[in-house]
GROMACS .gro file of N, CA and C in nm:
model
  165
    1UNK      N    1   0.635   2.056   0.336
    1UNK     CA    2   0.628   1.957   0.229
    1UNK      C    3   0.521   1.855   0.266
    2UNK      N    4   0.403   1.835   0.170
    2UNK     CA    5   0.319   1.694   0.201
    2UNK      C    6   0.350   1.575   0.145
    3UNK      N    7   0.285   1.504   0.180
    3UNK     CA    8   0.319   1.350   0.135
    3UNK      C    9   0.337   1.344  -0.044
    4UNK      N   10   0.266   1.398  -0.094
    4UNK     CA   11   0.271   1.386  -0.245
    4UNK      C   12   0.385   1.441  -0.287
    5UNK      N   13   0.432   1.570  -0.245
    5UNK     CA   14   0.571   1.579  -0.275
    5UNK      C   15   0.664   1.523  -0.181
    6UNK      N   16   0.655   1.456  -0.049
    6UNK     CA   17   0.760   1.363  -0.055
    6UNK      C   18   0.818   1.248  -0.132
    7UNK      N   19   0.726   1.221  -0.198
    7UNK     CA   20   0.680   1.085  -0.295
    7UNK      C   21   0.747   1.080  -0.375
    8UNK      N   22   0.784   1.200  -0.475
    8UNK     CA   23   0.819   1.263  -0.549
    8UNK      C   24   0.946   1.226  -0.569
    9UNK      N   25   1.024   1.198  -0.436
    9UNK     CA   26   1.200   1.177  -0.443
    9UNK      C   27   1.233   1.043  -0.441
   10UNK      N   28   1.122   0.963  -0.459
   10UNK     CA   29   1.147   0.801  -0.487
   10UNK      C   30   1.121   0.784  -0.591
   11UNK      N   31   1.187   0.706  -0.601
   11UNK     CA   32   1.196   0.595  -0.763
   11UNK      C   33   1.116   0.529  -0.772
   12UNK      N   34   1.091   0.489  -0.939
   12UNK     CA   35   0.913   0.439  -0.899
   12UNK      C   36   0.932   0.301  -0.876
   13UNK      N   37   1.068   0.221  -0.914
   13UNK     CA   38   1.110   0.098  -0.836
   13UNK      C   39   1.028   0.081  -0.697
   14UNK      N   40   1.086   0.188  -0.622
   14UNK     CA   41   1.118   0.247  -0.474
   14UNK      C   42   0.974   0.218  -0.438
   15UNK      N   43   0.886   0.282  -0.547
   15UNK     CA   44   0.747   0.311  -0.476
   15UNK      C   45   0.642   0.181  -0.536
   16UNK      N   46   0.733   0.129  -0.576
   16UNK     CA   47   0.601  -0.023  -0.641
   16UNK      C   48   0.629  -0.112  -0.516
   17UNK      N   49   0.802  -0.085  -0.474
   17UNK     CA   50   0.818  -0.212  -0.325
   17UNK      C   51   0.704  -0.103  -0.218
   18UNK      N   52   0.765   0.027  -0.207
   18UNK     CA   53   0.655   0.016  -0.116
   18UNK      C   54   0.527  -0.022  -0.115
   19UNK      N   55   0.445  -0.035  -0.196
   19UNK     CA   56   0.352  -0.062  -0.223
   19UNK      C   57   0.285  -0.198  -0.227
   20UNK      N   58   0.341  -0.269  -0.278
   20UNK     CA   59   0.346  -0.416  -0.230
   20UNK      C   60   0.383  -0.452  -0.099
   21UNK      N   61   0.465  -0.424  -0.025
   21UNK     CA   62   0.485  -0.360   0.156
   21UNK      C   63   0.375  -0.382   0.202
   22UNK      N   64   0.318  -0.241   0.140
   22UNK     CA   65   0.231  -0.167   0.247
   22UNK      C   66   0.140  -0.304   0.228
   23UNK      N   67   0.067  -0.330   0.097
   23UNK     CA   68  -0.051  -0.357   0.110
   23UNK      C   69  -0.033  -0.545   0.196
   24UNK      N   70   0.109  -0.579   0.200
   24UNK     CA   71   0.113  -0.691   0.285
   24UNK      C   72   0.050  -0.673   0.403
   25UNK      N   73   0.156  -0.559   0.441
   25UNK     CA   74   0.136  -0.526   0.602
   25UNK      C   75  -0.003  -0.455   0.642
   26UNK      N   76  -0.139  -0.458   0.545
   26UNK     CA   77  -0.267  -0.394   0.552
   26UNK      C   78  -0.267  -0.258   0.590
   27UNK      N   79  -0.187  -0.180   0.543
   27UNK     CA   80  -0.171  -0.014   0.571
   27UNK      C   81  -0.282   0.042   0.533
   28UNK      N   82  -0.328   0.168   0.553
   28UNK     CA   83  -0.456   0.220   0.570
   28UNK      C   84  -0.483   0.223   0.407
   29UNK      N   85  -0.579   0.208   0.337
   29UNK     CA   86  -0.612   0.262   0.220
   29UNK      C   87  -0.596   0.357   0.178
   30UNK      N   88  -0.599   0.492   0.220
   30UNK     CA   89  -0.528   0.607   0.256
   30UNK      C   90  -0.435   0.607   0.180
   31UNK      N   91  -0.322   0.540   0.250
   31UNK     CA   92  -0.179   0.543   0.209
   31UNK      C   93  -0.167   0.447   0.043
   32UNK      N   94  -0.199   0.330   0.074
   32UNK     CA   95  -0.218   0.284  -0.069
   32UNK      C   96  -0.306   0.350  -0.171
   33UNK      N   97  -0.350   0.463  -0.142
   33UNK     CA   98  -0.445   0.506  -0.304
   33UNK      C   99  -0.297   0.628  -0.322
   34UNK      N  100  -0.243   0.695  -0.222
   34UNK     CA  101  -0.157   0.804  -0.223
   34UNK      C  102   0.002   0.714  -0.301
   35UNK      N  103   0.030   0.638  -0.251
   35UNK     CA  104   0.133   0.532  -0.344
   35UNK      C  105   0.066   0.491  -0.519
   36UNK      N  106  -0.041   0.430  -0.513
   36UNK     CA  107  -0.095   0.416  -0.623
   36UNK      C  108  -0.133   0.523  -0.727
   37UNK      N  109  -0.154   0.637  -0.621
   37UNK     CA  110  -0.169   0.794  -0.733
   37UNK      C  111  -0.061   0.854  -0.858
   38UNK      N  112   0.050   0.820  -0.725
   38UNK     CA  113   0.158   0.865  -0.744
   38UNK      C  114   0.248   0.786  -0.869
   39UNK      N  115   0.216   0.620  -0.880
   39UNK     CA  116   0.261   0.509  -0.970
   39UNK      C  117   0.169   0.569  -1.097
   40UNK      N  118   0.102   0.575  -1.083
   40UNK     CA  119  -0.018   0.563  -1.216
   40UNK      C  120   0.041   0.703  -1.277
   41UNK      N  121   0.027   0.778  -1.205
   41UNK     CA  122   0.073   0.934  -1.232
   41UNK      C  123   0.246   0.937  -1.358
   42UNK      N  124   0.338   0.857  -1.271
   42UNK     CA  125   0.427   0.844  -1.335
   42UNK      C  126   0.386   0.761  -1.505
   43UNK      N  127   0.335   0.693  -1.467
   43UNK     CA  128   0.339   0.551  -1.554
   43UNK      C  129   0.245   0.651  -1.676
   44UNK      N  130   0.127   0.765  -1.640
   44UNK     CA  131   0.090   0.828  -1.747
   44UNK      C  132   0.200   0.940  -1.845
   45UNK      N  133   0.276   0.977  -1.742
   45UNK     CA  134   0.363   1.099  -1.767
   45UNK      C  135   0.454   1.027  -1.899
   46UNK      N  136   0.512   0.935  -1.797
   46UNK     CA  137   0.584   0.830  -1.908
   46UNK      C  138   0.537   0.792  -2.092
   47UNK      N  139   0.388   0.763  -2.063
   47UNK     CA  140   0.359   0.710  -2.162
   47UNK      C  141   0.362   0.827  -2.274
   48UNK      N  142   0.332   0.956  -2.221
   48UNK     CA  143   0.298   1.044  -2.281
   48UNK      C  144   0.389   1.098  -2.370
   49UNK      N  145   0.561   1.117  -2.243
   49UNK     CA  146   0.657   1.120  -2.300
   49UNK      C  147   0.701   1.050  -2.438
   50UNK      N  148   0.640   0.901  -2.433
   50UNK     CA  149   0.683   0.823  -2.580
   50UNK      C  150   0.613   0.852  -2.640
   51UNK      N  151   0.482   0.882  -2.677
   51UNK     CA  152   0.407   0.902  -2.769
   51UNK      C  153   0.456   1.041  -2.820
   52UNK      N  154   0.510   1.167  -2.740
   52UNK     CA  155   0.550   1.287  -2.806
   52UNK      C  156   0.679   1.221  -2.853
   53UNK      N  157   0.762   1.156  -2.838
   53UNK     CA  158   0.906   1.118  -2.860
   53UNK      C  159   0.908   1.063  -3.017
   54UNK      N  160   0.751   0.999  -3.030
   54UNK     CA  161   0.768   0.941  -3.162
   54UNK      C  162   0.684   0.966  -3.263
   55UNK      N  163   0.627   1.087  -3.230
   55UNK     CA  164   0.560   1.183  -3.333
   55UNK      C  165   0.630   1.267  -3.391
   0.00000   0.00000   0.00000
């Protein structure tokens, strides 16, 4: 299993604290674009979902 599908089993709650975390604690950029992939990713899926929901 890689990081992107570990990611996968957090909540995107889960993954906005980490993310705000990380970027306190100056974690590699690395890791914050792989958290941020993963947010944006949801947050498109999501949107997409409502727009088919209300067509």
């Amino acid at each position: 299993m890689n990081d992107q599908d570990n990611l996968k089993s957090f909540s995107t709650d889960t993954l906005v604290d980490a993310y705000i975390n990380a970027s306190r604690m100056n974690m590699s950029k690395e890791f914050l674009t792989l958290l941020l992939d993963e947010i944006q990713a949801r947050k498109s899926s999501f949107f997409q979902e409502s727009l088919e929901g209300t067509s």
